[in-house]
Amino acid sequence: MAYNNGMKLGQVVLEKAVENRKVVIRHMDKDDAEPMREYINKISKEQTYITFQGEELTIDDELEHVEDATKKINKGIYIKLLLFVDGKLAGISEVGLGVRTHSHVGGLGLSLDSSVRGMGLGRLFLETLLDVVKKELKGLRMIELSVFVNNEIAINLYKSCGFAEVARIPEKIFYKGNYVDEIIMILKV
């Protein structure tokens, strides 16, 4: 296992029961490439509110991503948490620090499998991620994210966790045959 500033690849951050299901949130590990590839390809096919809209990653793509992510984790500039429900990967989240003049800003991404939406796991996952990054990412002062304007559930979740809308870019996202606005939100930490 790799270590940096108290972070450990594969380290469990939270384990609890939710609706009689075992939920585990842990740091990514080098062995997670295949389950992450399967997960992202599944939600890509759903054409949910992510940038992947039907494309499929190869195992080589995902191995390259895991290698790059591991380097950033070991530098202390990136955190990637995975959410497992009953042993199956059901969510991925990450915050990575920017570079140079943006090194105090973390870019956030979060997704959940459709099979576990509506259980309160989005909130649990986001709150856990925020707790971890506030402790582990040195120099972090602000977290930034972007969200599709029509993803009202996510927007409401982010607002309830303290994020504020700071910009709206008209028709930036081409989604299911239409151009939709992208909302930029921030949280000062």
PDB file of C-alpha atoms in Angstrom:
ATOM      1  CA  MET A   1       0.000   0.000   0.000  1.00  0.00           C
ATOM      2  CA  ALA A   2       1.162   3.522  -0.788  1.00  0.00           C
ATOM      3  CA  TYR A   3       1.183   6.155   1.904  1.00  0.00           C
ATOM      4  CA  ASN A   4       1.182   9.943   1.813  1.00  0.00           C
ATOM      5  CA  ASN A   5       0.211  12.438   4.498  1.00  0.00           C
ATOM      6  CA  GLY A   6      -1.700   9.703   6.310  1.00  0.00           C
ATOM      7  CA  MET A   7      -3.501   8.599   3.124  1.00  0.00           C
ATOM      8  CA  LYS A   8      -3.314   4.951   2.153  1.00  0.00           C
ATOM      9  CA  LEU A   9      -4.386   3.324  -1.091  1.00  0.00           C
ATOM     10  CA  GLY A  10      -7.316   1.037  -0.308  1.00  0.00           C
ATOM     11  CA  GLN A  11      -7.830   2.456   3.197  1.00  0.00           C
ATOM     12  CA  VAL A  12     -11.419   2.215   4.452  1.00  0.00           C
ATOM     13  CA  VAL A  13     -12.857   5.599   5.419  1.00  0.00           C
ATOM     14  CA  LEU A  14     -16.392   4.567   6.414  1.00  0.00           C
ATOM     15  CA  GLU A  15     -18.249   1.323   6.924  1.00  0.00           C
ATOM     16  CA  LYS A  16     -21.906   1.188   7.925  1.00  0.00           C
ATOM     17  CA  ALA A  17     -25.280  -0.379   7.217  1.00  0.00           C
ATOM     18  CA  VAL A  18     -27.784   1.592   5.145  1.00  0.00           C
ATOM     19  CA  GLU A  19     -31.226   0.058   4.550  1.00  0.00           C
ATOM     20  CA  ASN A  20     -29.833  -3.325   5.672  1.00  0.00           C
ATOM     21  CA  ARG A  21     -27.064  -3.135   3.066  1.00  0.00           C
ATOM     22  CA  LYS A  22     -23.343  -3.027   3.814  1.00  0.00           C
ATOM     23  CA  VAL A  23     -21.839   0.272   2.654  1.00  0.00           C
ATOM     24  CA  VAL A  24     -18.081   0.788   2.503  1.00  0.00           C
ATOM     25  CA  ILE A  25     -16.335   3.961   1.375  1.00  0.00           C
ATOM     26  CA  ARG A  26     -12.624   3.614   0.825  1.00  0.00           C
ATOM     27  CA  HIS A  27      -9.676   5.085  -1.016  1.00  0.00           C
ATOM     28  CA  MET A  28      -8.984   3.739  -4.501  1.00  0.00           C
ATOM     29  CA  ASP A  29      -6.420   0.968  -4.768  1.00  0.00           C
ATOM     30  CA  LYS A  30      -4.259  -0.067  -7.718  1.00  0.00           C
ATOM     31  CA  ASP A  31      -6.351  -3.238  -8.095  1.00  0.00           C
ATOM     32  CA  ASP A  32      -9.560  -1.268  -8.739  1.00  0.00           C
ATOM     33  CA  ALA A  33      -9.033  -0.710 -12.491  1.00  0.00           C
ATOM     34  CA  GLU A  34     -11.366  -3.458 -13.722  1.00  0.00           C
ATOM     35  CA  PRO A  35     -14.315  -2.717 -11.389  1.00  0.00           C
ATOM     36  CA  MET A  36     -13.938   1.023 -12.132  1.00  0.00           C
ATOM     37  CA  ARG A  37     -13.912   0.319 -15.885  1.00  0.00           C
ATOM     38  CA  GLU A  38     -17.063  -1.808 -15.591  1.00  0.00           C
ATOM     39  CA  TYR A  39     -18.737   0.864 -13.452  1.00  0.00           C
ATOM     40  CA  ILE A  40     -17.950   3.821 -15.739  1.00  0.00           C
ATOM     41  CA  ASN A  41     -18.989   1.861 -18.827  1.00  0.00           C
ATOM     42  CA  LYS A  42     -22.313   0.979 -17.166  1.00  0.00           C
ATOM     43  CA  ILE A  43     -23.179   4.558 -16.249  1.00  0.00           C
ATOM     44  CA  SER A  44     -21.900   5.779 -19.629  1.00  0.00           C
ATOM     45  CA  LYS A  45     -24.474   3.528 -21.315  1.00  0.00           C
ATOM     46  CA  GLU A  46     -27.190   5.054 -19.102  1.00  0.00           C
ATOM     47  CA  GLN A  47     -26.279   8.478 -20.505  1.00  0.00           C
ATOM     48  CA  THR A  48     -26.751   9.971 -17.078  1.00  0.00           C
ATOM     49  CA  TYR A  49     -25.419  13.396 -16.064  1.00  0.00           C
ATOM     50  CA  ILE A  50     -21.731  12.721 -16.745  1.00  0.00           C
ATOM     51  CA  THR A  51     -19.457  13.577 -19.657  1.00  0.00           C
ATOM     52  CA  PHE A  52     -19.359   9.949 -20.826  1.00  0.00           C
ATOM     53  CA  GLN A  53     -22.399   9.440 -23.023  1.00  0.00           C
ATOM     54  CA  GLY A  54     -22.187   5.871 -24.313  1.00  0.00           C
ATOM     55  CA  GLU A  55     -18.438   5.639 -24.873  1.00  0.00           C
ATOM     56  CA  GLU A  56     -16.626   2.618 -23.451  1.00  0.00           C
ATOM     57  CA  LEU A  57     -13.263   2.527 -21.735  1.00  0.00           C
ATOM     58  CA  THR A  58     -10.831  -0.305 -22.348  1.00  0.00           C
ATOM     59  CA  ILE A  59      -8.913  -1.914 -19.530  1.00  0.00           C
ATOM     60  CA  ASP A  60      -5.795  -0.174 -20.868  1.00  0.00           C
ATOM     61  CA  ASP A  61      -7.567   3.195 -20.573  1.00  0.00           C
ATOM     62  CA  GLU A  62      -8.490   2.470 -16.977  1.00  0.00           C
ATOM     63  CA  LEU A  63      -5.072   1.080 -16.042  1.00  0.00           C
ATOM     64  CA  GLU A  64      -3.527   4.301 -17.364  1.00  0.00           C
ATOM     65  CA  HIS A  65      -6.018   6.341 -15.302  1.00  0.00           C
ATOM     66  CA  VAL A  66      -5.279   4.339 -12.137  1.00  0.00           C
ATOM     67  CA  GLU A  67      -1.532   4.783 -12.644  1.00  0.00           C
ATOM     68  CA  ASP A  68      -1.941   8.543 -13.129  1.00  0.00           C
ATOM     69  CA  ALA A  69      -4.315   8.796 -10.146  1.00  0.00           C
ATOM     70  CA  THR A  70      -1.889   6.838  -7.941  1.00  0.00           C
ATOM     71  CA  LYS A  71       0.924   9.271  -8.795  1.00  0.00           C
ATOM     72  CA  LYS A  72      -1.288  12.235  -7.854  1.00  0.00           C
ATOM     73  CA  ILE A  73      -2.424  10.517  -4.648  1.00  0.00           C
ATOM     74  CA  ASN A  74       1.197   9.891  -3.684  1.00  0.00           C
ATOM     75  CA  LYS A  75       1.976  13.581  -4.324  1.00  0.00           C
ATOM     76  CA  GLY A  76      -0.861  14.531  -1.952  1.00  0.00           C
ATOM     77  CA  ILE A  77      -2.825  16.454  -4.614  1.00  0.00           C
ATOM     78  CA  TYR A  78      -5.651  14.030  -5.363  1.00  0.00           C
ATOM     79  CA  ILE A  79      -8.166  11.872  -3.531  1.00  0.00           C
ATOM     80  CA  LYS A  80     -10.357   9.235  -5.142  1.00  0.00           C
ATOM     81  CA  LEU A  81     -12.941   7.466  -3.001  1.00  0.00           C
ATOM     82  CA  LEU A  82     -14.985   4.461  -4.030  1.00  0.00           C
ATOM     83  CA  LEU A  83     -18.373   3.494  -2.625  1.00  0.00           C
ATOM     84  CA  PHE A  84     -19.250  -0.180  -2.378  1.00  0.00           C
ATOM     85  CA  VAL A  85     -22.704  -1.544  -1.561  1.00  0.00           C
ATOM     86  CA  ASP A  86     -22.785  -5.212  -0.576  1.00  0.00           C
ATOM     87  CA  GLY A  87     -19.297  -5.606  -2.049  1.00  0.00           C
ATOM     88  CA  LYS A  88     -20.145  -4.112  -5.465  1.00  0.00           C
ATOM     89  CA  LEU A  89     -18.704  -0.817  -6.722  1.00  0.00           C
ATOM     90  CA  ALA A  90     -21.614   1.649  -6.746  1.00  0.00           C
ATOM     91  CA  GLY A  91     -19.988   5.088  -6.766  1.00  0.00           C
ATOM     92  CA  ILE A  92     -16.824   6.995  -7.580  1.00  0.00           C
ATOM     93  CA  SER A  93     -15.814  10.411  -6.278  1.00  0.00           C
ATOM     94  CA  GLU A  94     -12.688  12.499  -6.538  1.00  0.00           C
ATOM     95  CA  VAL A  95     -11.138  15.846  -5.758  1.00  0.00           C
ATOM     96  CA  GLY A  96      -7.911  16.908  -7.401  1.00  0.00           C
ATOM     97  CA  LEU A  97      -5.993  20.096  -6.706  1.00  0.00           C
ATOM     98  CA  GLY A  98      -5.294  22.450  -9.587  1.00  0.00           C
ATOM     99  CA  VAL A  99      -1.824  23.605 -10.615  1.00  0.00           C
ATOM    100  CA  ARG A 100       0.154  26.819 -10.194  1.00  0.00           C
ATOM    101  CA  THR A 101      -2.259  29.723  -9.580  1.00  0.00           C
ATOM    102  CA  HIS A 102      -5.102  27.242  -9.014  1.00  0.00           C
ATOM    103  CA  SER A 103      -3.273  24.940  -6.591  1.00  0.00           C
ATOM    104  CA  HIS A 104      -5.669  25.885  -3.770  1.00  0.00           C
ATOM    105  CA  VAL A 105      -8.773  24.828  -5.759  1.00  0.00           C
ATOM    106  CA  GLY A 106     -10.002  21.247  -5.849  1.00  0.00           C
ATOM    107  CA  GLY A 107     -12.094  20.008  -8.755  1.00  0.00           C
ATOM    108  CA  LEU A 108     -14.831  17.631  -7.588  1.00  0.00           C
ATOM    109  CA  GLY A 109     -16.488  14.780  -9.454  1.00  0.00           C
ATOM    110  CA  LEU A 110     -19.042  12.324  -8.065  1.00  0.00           C
ATOM    111  CA  SER A 111     -21.288   9.650  -9.564  1.00  0.00           C
ATOM    112  CA  LEU A 112     -23.574   6.917  -8.242  1.00  0.00           C
ATOM    113  CA  ASP A 113     -24.888   3.752  -9.834  1.00  0.00           C
ATOM    114  CA  SER A 114     -28.607   3.908 -10.622  1.00  0.00           C
ATOM    115  CA  SER A 115     -29.222   0.831  -8.442  1.00  0.00           C
ATOM    116  CA  VAL A 116     -28.381   2.766  -5.251  1.00  0.00           C
ATOM    117  CA  ARG A 117     -29.811   6.199  -6.014  1.00  0.00           C
ATOM    118  CA  GLY A 118     -32.559   7.362  -3.656  1.00  0.00           C
ATOM    119  CA  MET A 119     -31.028   5.696  -0.574  1.00  0.00           C
ATOM    120  CA  GLY A 120     -29.277   8.817   0.762  1.00  0.00           C
ATOM    121  CA  LEU A 121     -25.921   7.493  -0.375  1.00  0.00           C
ATOM    122  CA  GLY A 122     -25.178  10.548  -2.521  1.00  0.00           C
ATOM    123  CA  ARG A 123     -25.258  12.734   0.584  1.00  0.00           C
ATOM    124  CA  LEU A 124     -23.275  10.224   2.646  1.00  0.00           C
ATOM    125  CA  PHE A 125     -20.680   9.889  -0.128  1.00  0.00           C
ATOM    126  CA  LEU A 126     -20.359  13.650  -0.682  1.00  0.00           C
ATOM    127  CA  GLU A 127     -20.143  14.458   3.041  1.00  0.00           C
ATOM    128  CA  THR A 128     -17.525  11.732   3.538  1.00  0.00           C
ATOM    129  CA  LEU A 129     -15.505  13.005   0.574  1.00  0.00           C
ATOM    130  CA  LEU A 130     -15.645  16.586   1.885  1.00  0.00           C
ATOM    131  CA  ASP A 131     -14.485  15.481   5.346  1.00  0.00           C
ATOM    132  CA  VAL A 132     -11.564  13.554   3.858  1.00  0.00           C
ATOM    133  CA  VAL A 133     -10.369  16.247   1.466  1.00  0.00           C
ATOM    134  CA  LYS A 134     -10.551  18.968   4.109  1.00  0.00           C
ATOM    135  CA  LYS A 135      -8.201  16.904   6.275  1.00  0.00           C
ATOM    136  CA  GLU A 136      -5.933  15.402   3.614  1.00  0.00           C
ATOM    137  CA  LEU A 137      -5.450  17.943   0.804  1.00  0.00           C
ATOM    138  CA  LYS A 138      -2.991  20.502   2.118  1.00  0.00           C
ATOM    139  CA  GLY A 139      -3.597  24.050   0.905  1.00  0.00           C
ATOM    140  CA  LEU A 140      -7.184  23.377  -0.200  1.00  0.00           C
ATOM    141  CA  ARG A 141      -9.259  26.562   0.121  1.00  0.00           C
ATOM    142  CA  MET A 142     -12.051  26.010  -2.381  1.00  0.00           C
ATOM    143  CA  ILE A 143     -13.843  23.120  -4.080  1.00  0.00           C
ATOM    144  CA  GLU A 144     -15.321  23.627  -7.526  1.00  0.00           C
ATOM    145  CA  LEU A 145     -17.702  21.453  -9.519  1.00  0.00           C
ATOM    146  CA  SER A 146     -19.825  21.645 -12.614  1.00  0.00           C
ATOM    147  CA  VAL A 147     -23.282  20.173 -12.981  1.00  0.00           C
ATOM    148  CA  PHE A 148     -25.835  19.847 -15.781  1.00  0.00           C
ATOM    149  CA  VAL A 149     -28.604  22.448 -15.286  1.00  0.00           C
ATOM    150  CA  ASN A 150     -31.276  19.737 -15.521  1.00  0.00           C
ATOM    151  CA  ASN A 151     -29.709  17.575 -12.778  1.00  0.00           C
ATOM    152  CA  GLU A 152     -31.899  19.074 -10.053  1.00  0.00           C
ATOM    153  CA  ILE A 153     -31.289  16.297  -7.519  1.00  0.00           C
ATOM    154  CA  ALA A 154     -27.518  16.874  -7.619  1.00  0.00           C
ATOM    155  CA  ILE A 155     -27.892  20.674  -7.574  1.00  0.00           C
ATOM    156  CA  ASN A 156     -30.090  20.476  -4.472  1.00  0.00           C
ATOM    157  CA  LEU A 157     -27.651  18.089  -2.784  1.00  0.00           C
ATOM    158  CA  TYR A 158     -24.697  20.376  -3.488  1.00  0.00           C
ATOM    159  CA  LYS A 159     -26.594  23.447  -2.215  1.00  0.00           C
ATOM    160  CA  SER A 160     -27.596  21.603   0.972  1.00  0.00           C
ATOM    161  CA  CYS A 161     -23.907  20.825   1.575  1.00  0.00           C
ATOM    162  CA  GLY A 162     -22.921  24.493   1.275  1.00  0.00           C
ATOM    163  CA  PHE A 163     -22.061  24.845  -2.416  1.00  0.00           C
ATOM    164  CA  ALA A 164     -23.153  28.047  -4.135  1.00  0.00           C
ATOM    165  CA  GLU A 165     -23.770  28.675  -7.815  1.00  0.00           C
ATOM    166  CA  VAL A 166     -21.236  31.161  -9.149  1.00  0.00           C
ATOM    167  CA  ALA A 167     -21.671  30.840 -12.912  1.00  0.00           C
ATOM    168  CA  ARG A 168     -23.888  29.429 -15.582  1.00  0.00           C
ATOM    169  CA  ILE A 169     -22.534  28.749 -19.054  1.00  0.00           C
ATOM    170  CA  PRO A 170     -25.356  28.684 -21.593  1.00  0.00           C
ATOM    171  CA  GLU A 171     -25.612  25.603 -23.801  1.00  0.00           C
ATOM    172  CA  LYS A 172     -22.137  24.300 -22.900  1.00  0.00           C
ATOM    173  CA  ILE A 173     -23.250  20.663 -22.693  1.00  0.00           C
ATOM    174  CA  PHE A 174     -24.688  18.635 -25.552  1.00  0.00           C
ATOM    175  CA  TYR A 175     -26.921  16.111 -23.796  1.00  0.00           C
ATOM    176  CA  LYS A 176     -29.366  13.710 -25.430  1.00  0.00           C
ATOM    177  CA  GLY A 177     -29.744  15.825 -28.553  1.00  0.00           C
ATOM    178  CA  ASN A 178     -30.065  19.192 -26.807  1.00  0.00           C
ATOM    179  CA  TYR A 179     -27.745  21.925 -25.613  1.00  0.00           C
ATOM    180  CA  VAL A 180     -28.095  22.511 -21.876  1.00  0.00           C
ATOM    181  CA  ASP A 181     -26.476  24.975 -19.499  1.00  0.00           C
ATOM    182  CA  GLU A 182     -23.607  24.024 -17.236  1.00  0.00           C
ATOM    183  CA  ILE A 183     -23.697  25.364 -13.676  1.00  0.00           C
ATOM    184  CA  ILE A 184     -20.443  26.040 -11.833  1.00  0.00           C
ATOM    185  CA  MET A 185     -20.649  25.761  -8.044  1.00  0.00           C
ATOM    186  CA  ILE A 186     -18.061  26.351  -5.329  1.00  0.00           C
ATOM    187  CA  LEU A 187     -17.601  25.637  -1.655  1.00  0.00           C
ATOM    188  CA  LYS A 188     -15.056  27.606   0.364  1.00  0.00           C
ATOM    189  CA  VAL A 189     -13.311  25.435   2.950  1.00  0.00           C
TER     190      VAL A 189
END
